[in-house]
PDB file of N, CA, C and O in Angstrom:
ATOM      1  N   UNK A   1      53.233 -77.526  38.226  1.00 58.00           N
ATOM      2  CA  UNK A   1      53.676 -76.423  37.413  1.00 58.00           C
ATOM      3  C   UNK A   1      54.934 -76.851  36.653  1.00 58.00           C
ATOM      4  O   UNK A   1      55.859 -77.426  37.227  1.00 58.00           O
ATOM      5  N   UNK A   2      54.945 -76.540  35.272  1.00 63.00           N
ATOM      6  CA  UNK A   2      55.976 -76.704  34.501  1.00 63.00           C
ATOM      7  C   UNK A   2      57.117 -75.386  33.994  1.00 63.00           C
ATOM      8  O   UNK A   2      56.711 -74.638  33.105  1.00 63.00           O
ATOM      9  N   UNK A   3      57.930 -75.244  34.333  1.00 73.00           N
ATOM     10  CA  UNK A   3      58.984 -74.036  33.815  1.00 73.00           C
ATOM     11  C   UNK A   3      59.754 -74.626  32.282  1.00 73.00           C
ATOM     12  O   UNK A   3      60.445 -75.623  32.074  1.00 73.00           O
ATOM     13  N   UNK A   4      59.301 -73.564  31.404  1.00 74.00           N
ATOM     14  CA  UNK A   4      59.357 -73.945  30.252  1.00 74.00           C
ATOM     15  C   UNK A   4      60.377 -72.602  29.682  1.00 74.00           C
ATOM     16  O   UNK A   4      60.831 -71.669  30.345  1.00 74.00           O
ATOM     17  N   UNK A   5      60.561 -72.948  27.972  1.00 75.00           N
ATOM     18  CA  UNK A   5      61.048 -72.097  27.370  1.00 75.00           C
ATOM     19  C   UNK A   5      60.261 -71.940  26.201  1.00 75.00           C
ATOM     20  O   UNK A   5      59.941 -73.125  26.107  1.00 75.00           O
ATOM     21  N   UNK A   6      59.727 -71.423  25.281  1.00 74.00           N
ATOM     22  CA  UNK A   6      58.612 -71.730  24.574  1.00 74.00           C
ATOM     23  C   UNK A   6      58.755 -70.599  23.545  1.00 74.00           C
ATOM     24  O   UNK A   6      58.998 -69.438  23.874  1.00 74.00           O
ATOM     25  N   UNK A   7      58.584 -71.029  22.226  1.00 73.00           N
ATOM     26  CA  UNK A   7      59.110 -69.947  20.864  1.00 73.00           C
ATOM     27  C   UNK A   7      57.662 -69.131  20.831  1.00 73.00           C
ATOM     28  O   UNK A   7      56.539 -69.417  21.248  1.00 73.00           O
ATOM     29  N   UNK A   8      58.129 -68.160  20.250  1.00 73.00           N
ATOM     30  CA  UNK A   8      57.576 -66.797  20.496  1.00 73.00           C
ATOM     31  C   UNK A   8      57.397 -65.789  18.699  1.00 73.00           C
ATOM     32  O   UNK A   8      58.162 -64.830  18.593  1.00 73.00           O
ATOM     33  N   UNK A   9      56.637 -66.013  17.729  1.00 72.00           N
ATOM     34  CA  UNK A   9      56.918 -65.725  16.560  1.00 72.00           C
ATOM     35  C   UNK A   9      57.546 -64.006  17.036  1.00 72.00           C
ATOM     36  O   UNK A   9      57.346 -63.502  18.142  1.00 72.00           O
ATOM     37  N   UNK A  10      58.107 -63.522  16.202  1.00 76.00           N
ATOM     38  CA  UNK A  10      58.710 -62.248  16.241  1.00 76.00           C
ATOM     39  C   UNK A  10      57.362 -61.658  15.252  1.00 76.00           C
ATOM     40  O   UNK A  10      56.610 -62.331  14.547  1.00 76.00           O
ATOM     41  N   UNK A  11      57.362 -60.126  15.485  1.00 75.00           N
ATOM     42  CA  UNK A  11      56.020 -59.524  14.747  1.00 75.00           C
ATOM     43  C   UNK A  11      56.755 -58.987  13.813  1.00 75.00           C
ATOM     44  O   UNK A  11      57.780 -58.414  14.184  1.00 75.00           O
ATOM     45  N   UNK A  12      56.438 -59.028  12.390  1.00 70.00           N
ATOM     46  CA  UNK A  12      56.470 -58.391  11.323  1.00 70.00           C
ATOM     47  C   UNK A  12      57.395 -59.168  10.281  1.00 70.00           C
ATOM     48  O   UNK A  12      57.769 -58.765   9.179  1.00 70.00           O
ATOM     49  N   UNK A  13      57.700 -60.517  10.975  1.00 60.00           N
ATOM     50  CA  UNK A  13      58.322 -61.923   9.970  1.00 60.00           C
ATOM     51  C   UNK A  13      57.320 -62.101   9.109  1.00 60.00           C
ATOM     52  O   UNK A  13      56.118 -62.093   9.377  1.00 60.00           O
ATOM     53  N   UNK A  14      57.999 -62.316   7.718  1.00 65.00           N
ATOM     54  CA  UNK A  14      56.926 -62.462   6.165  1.00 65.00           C
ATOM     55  C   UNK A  14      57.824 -63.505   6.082  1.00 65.00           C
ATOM     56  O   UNK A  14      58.857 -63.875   6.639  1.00 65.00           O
ATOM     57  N   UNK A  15      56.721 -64.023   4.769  1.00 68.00           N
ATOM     58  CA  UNK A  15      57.932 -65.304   4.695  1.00 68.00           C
ATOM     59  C   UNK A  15      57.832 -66.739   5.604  1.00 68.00           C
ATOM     60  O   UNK A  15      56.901 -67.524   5.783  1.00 68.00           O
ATOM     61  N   UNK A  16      59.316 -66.705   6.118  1.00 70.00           N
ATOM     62  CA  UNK A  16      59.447 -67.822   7.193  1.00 70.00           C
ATOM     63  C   UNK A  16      59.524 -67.101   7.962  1.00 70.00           C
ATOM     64  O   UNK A  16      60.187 -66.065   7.917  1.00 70.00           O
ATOM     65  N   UNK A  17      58.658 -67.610   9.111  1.00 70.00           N
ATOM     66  CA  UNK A  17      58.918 -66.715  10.520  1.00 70.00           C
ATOM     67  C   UNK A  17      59.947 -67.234  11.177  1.00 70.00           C
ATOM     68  O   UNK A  17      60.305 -68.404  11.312  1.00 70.00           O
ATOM     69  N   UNK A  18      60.576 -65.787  11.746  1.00 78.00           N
ATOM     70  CA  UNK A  18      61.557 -65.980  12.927  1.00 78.00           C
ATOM     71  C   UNK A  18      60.380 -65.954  14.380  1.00 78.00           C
ATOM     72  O   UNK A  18      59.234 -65.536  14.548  1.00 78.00           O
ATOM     73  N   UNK A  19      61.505 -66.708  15.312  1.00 78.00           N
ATOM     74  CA  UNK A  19      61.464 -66.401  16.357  1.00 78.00           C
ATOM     75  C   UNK A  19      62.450 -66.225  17.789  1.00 78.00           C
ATOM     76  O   UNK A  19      63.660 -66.394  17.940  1.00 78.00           O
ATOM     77  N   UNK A  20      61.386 -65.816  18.742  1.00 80.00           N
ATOM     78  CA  UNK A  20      62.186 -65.565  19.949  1.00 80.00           C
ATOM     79  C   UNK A  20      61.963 -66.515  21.001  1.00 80.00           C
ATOM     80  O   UNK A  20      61.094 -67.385  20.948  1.00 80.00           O
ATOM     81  N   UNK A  21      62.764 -66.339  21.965  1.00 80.00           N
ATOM     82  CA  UNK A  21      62.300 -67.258  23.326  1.00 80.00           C
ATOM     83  C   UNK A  21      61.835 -66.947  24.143  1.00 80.00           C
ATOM     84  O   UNK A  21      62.476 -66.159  24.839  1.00 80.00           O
ATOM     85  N   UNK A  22      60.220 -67.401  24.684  1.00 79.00           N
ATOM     86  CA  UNK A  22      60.033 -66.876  26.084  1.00 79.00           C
ATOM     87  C   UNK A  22      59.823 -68.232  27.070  1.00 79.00           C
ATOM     88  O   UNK A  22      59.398 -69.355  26.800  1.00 79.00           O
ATOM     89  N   UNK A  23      60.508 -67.386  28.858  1.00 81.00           N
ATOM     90  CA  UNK A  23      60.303 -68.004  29.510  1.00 81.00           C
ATOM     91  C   UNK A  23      59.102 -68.237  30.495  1.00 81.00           C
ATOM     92  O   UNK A  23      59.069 -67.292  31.283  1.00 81.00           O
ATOM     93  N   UNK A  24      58.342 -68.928  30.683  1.00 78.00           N
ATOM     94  CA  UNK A  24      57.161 -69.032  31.738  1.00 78.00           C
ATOM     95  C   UNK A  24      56.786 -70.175  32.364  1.00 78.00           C
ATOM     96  O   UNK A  24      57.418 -71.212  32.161  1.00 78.00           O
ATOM     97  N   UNK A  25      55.999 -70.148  32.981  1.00 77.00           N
ATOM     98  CA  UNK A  25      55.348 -71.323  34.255  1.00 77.00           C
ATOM     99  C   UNK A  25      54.225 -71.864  33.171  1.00 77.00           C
ATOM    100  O   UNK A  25      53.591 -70.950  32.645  1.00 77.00           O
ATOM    101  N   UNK A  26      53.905 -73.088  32.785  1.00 74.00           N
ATOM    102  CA  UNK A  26      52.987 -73.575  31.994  1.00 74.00           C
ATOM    103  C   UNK A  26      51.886 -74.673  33.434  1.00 74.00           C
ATOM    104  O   UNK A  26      52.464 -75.053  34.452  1.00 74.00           O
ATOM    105  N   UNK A  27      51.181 -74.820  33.324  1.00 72.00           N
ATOM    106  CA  UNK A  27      49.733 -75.574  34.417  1.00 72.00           C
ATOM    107  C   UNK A  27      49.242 -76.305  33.564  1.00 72.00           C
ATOM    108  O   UNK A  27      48.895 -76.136  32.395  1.00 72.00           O
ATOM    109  N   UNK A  28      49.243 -77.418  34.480  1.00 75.00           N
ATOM    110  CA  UNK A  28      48.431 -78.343  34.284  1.00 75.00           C
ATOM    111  C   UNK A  28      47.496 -78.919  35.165  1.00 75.00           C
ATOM    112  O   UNK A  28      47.694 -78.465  36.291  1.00 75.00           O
ATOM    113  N   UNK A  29      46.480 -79.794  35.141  1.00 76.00           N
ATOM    114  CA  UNK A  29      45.749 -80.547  36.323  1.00 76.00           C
ATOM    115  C   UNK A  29      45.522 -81.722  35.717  1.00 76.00           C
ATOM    116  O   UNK A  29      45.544 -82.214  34.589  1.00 76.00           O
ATOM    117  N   UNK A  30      45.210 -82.123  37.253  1.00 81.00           N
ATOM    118  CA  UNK A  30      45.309 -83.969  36.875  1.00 81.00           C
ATOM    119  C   UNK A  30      44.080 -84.568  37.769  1.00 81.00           C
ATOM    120  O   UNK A  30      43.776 -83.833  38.708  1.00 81.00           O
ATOM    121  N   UNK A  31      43.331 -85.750  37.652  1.00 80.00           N
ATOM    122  CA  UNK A  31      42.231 -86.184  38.349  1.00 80.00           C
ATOM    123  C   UNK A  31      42.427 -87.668  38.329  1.00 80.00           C
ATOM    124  O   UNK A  31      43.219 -88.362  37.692  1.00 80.00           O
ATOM    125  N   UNK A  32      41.493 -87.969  39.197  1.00 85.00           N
ATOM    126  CA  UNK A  32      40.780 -89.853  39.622  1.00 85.00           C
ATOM    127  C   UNK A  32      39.376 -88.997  38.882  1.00 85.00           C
ATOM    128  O   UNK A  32      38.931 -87.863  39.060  1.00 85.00           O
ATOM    129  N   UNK A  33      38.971 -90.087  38.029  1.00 84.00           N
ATOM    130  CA  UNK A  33      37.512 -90.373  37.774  1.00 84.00           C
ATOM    131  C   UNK A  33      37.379 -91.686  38.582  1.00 84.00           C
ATOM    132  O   UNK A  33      37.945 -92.773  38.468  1.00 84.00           O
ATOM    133  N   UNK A  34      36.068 -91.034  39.776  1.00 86.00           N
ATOM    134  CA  UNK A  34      35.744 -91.458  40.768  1.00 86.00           C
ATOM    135  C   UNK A  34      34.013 -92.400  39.945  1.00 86.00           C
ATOM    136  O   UNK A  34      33.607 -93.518  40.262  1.00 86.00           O
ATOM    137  N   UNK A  35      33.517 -91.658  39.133  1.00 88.00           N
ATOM    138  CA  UNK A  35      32.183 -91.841  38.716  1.00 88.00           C
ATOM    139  C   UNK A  35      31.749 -91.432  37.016  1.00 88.00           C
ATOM    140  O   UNK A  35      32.266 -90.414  36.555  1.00 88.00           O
ATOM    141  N   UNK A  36      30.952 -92.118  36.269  1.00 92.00           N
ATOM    142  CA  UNK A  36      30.205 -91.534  35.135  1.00 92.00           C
ATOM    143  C   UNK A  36      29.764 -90.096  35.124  1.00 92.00           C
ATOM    144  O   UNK A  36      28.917 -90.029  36.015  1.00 92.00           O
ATOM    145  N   UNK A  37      29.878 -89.134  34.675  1.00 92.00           N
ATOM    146  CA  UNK A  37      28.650 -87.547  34.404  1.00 92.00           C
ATOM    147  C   UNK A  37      29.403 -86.832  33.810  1.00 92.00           C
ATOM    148  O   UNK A  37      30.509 -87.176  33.393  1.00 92.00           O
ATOM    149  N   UNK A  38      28.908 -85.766  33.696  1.00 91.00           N
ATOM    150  CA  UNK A  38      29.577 -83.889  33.410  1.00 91.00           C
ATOM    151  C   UNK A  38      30.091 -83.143  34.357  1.00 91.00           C
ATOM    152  O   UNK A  38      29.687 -83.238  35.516  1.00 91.00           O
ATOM    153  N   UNK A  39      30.848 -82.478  34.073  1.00 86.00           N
ATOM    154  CA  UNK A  39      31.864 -81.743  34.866  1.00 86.00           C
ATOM    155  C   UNK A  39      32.168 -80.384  33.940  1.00 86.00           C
ATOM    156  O   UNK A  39      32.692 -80.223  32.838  1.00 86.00           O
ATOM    157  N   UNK A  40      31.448 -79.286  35.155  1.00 87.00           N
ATOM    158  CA  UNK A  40      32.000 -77.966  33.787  1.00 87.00           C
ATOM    159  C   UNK A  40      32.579 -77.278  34.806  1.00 87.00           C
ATOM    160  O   UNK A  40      31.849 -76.845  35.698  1.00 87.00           O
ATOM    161  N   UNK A  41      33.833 -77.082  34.846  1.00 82.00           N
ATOM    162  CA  UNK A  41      35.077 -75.770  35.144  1.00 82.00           C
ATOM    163  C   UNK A  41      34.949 -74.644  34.656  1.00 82.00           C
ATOM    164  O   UNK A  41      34.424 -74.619  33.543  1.00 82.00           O
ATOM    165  N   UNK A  42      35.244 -73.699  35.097  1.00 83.00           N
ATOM    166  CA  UNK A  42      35.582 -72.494  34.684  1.00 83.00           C
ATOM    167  C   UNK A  42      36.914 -71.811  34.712  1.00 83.00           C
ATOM    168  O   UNK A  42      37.606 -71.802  35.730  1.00 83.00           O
ATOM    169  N   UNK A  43      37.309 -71.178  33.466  1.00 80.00           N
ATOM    170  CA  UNK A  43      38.780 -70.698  33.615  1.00 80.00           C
ATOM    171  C   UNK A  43      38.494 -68.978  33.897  1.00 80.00           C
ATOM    172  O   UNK A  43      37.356 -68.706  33.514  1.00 80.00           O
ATOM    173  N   UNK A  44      38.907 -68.286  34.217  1.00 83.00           N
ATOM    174  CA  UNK A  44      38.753 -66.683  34.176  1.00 83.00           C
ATOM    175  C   UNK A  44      40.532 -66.761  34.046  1.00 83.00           C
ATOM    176  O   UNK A  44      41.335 -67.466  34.658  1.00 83.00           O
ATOM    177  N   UNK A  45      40.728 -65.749  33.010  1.00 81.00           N
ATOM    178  CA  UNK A  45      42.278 -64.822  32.872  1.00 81.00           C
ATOM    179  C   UNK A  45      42.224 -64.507  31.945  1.00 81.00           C
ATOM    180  O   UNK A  45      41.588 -64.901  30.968  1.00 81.00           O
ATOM    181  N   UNK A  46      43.487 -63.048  32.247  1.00 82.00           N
ATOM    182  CA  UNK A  46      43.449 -61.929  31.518  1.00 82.00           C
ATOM    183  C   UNK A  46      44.820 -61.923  30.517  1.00 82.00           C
ATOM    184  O   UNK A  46      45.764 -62.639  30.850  1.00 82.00           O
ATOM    185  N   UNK A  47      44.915 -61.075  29.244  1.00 83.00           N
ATOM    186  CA  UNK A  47      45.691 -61.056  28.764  1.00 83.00           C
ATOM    187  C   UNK A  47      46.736 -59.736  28.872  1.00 83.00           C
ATOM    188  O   UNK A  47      46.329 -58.594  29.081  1.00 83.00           O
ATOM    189  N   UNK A  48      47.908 -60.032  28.725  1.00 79.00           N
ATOM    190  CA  UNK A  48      48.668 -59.084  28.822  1.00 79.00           C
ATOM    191  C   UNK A  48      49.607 -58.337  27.777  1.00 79.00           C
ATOM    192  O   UNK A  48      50.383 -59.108  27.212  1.00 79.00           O
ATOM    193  N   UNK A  49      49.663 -57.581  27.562  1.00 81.00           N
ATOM    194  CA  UNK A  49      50.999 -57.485  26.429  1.00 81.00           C
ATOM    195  C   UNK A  49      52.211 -57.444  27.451  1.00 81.00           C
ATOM    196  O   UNK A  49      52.203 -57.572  28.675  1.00 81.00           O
ATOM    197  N   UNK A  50      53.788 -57.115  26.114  1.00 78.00           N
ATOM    198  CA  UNK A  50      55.200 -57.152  26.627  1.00 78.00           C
ATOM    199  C   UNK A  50      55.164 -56.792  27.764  1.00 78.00           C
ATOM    200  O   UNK A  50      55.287 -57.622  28.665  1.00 78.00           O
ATOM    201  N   UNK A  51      54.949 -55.201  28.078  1.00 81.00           N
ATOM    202  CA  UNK A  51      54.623 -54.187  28.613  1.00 81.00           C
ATOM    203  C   UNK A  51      53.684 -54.181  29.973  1.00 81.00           C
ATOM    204  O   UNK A  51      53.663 -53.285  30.817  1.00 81.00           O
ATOM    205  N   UNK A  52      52.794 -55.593  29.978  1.00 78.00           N
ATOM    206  CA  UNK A  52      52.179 -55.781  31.440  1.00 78.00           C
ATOM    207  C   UNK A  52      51.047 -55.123  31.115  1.00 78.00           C
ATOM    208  O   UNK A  52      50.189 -55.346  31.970  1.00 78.00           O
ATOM    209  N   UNK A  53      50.502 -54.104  29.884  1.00 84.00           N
ATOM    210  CA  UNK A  53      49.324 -53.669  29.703  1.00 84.00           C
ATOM    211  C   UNK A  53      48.353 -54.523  29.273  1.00 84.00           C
ATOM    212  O   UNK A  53      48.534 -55.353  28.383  1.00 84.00           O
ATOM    213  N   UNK A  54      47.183 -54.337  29.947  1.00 85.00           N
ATOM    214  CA  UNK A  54      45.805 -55.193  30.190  1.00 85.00           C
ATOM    215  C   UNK A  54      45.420 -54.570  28.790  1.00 85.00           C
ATOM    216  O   UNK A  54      45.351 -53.415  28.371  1.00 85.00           O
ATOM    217  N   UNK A  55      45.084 -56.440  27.969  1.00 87.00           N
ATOM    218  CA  UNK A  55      44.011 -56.018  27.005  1.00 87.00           C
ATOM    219  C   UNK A  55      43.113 -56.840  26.921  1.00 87.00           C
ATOM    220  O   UNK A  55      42.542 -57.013  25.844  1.00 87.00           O
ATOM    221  N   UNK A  56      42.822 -57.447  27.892  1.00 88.00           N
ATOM    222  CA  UNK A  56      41.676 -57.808  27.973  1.00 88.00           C
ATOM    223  C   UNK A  56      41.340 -58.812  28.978  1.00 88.00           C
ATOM    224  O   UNK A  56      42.310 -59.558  29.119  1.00 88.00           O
ATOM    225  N   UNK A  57      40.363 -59.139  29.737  1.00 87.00           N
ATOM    226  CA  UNK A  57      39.769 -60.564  30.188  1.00 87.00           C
ATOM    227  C   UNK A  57      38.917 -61.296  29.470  1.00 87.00           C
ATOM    228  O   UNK A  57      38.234 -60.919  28.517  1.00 87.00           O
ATOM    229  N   UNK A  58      38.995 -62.672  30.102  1.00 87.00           N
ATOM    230  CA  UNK A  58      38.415 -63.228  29.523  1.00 87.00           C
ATOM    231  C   UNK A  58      37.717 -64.688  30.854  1.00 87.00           C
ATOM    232  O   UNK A  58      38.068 -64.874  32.019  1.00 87.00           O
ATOM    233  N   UNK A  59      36.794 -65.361  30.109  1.00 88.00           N
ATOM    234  CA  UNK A  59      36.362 -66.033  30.615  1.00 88.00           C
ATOM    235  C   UNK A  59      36.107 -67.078  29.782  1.00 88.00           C
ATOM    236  O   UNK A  59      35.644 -66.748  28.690  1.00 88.00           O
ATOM    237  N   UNK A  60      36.312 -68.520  30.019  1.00 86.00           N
ATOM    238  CA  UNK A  60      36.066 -70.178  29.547  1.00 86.00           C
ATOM    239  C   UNK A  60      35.367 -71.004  30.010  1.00 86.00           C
ATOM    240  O   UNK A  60      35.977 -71.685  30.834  1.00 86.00           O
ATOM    241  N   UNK A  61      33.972 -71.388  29.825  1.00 87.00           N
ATOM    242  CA  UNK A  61      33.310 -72.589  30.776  1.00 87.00           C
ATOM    243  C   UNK A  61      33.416 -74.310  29.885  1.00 87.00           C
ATOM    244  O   UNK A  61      32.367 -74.949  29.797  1.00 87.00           O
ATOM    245  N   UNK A  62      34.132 -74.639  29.559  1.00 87.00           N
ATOM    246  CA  UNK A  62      34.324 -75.986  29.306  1.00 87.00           C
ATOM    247  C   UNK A  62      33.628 -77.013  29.966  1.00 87.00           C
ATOM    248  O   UNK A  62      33.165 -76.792  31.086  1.00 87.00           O
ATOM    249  N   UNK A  63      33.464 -78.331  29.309  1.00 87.00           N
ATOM    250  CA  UNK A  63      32.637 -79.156  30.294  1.00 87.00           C
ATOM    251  C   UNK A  63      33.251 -80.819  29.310  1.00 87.00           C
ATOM    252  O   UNK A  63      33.072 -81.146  28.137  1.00 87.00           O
ATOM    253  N   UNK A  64      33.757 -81.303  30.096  1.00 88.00           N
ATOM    254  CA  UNK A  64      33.917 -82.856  30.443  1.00 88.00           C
ATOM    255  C   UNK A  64      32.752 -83.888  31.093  1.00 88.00           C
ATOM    256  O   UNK A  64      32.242 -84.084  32.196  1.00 88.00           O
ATOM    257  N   UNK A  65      32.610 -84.607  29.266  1.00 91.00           N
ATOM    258  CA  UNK A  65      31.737 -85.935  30.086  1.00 91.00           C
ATOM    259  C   UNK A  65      32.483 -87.193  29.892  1.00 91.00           C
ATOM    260  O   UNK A  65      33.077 -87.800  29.001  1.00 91.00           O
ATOM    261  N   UNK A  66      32.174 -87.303  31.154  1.00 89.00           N
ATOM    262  CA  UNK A  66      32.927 -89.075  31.365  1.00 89.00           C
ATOM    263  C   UNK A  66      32.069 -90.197  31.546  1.00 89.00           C
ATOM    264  O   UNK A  66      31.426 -90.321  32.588  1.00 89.00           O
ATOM    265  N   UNK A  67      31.988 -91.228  30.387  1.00 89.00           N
ATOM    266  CA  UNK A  67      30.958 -92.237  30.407  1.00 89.00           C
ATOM    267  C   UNK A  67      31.886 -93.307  31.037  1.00 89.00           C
ATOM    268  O   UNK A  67      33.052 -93.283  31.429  1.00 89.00           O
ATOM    269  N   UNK A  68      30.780 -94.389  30.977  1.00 83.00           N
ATOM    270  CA  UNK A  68      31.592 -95.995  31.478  1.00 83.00           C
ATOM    271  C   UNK A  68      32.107 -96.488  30.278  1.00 83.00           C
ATOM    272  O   UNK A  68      31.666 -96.096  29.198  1.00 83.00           O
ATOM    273  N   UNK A  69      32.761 -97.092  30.347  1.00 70.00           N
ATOM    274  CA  UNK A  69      33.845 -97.777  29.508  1.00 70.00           C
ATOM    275  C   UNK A  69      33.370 -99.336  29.044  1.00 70.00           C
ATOM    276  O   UNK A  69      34.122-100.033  28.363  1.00 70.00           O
TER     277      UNK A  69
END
């Protein structure tokens, strides 16, 4: 896990946008390729506004192929 600070456009900048700062936990993952194939993960998460109000879920099935080299 990474603790970051990360710019944030401000809403209703025309023009050049301003911005703000937010702070959060950013993720990552890391692997051994053990073997050649496909690999599909799934992400599930939800979005939030300022406010902590749910607007929505969501779901991601991505897929990684790893050939021989």
């Amino acid at each position: 896990m990474i603790d970051g600070i990360y710019p944030l456009p401000k809403e209703g900048s025309e023009g050049r946008p301003e911005f703000d700062t937010q702070r959060y936990q950013d993720h990552y993952w890391r692997t051994t390729v053990r073997r050649s194939g496909q690999v599909v993960y799934h992400f599930y998460f939800q979005i939030l506004d300022r406010h902590r109000q749910l607007k929505g879920y969501f779901q991601w099935d991505p897929f990684i192929t790893i050939e021989d080299a």
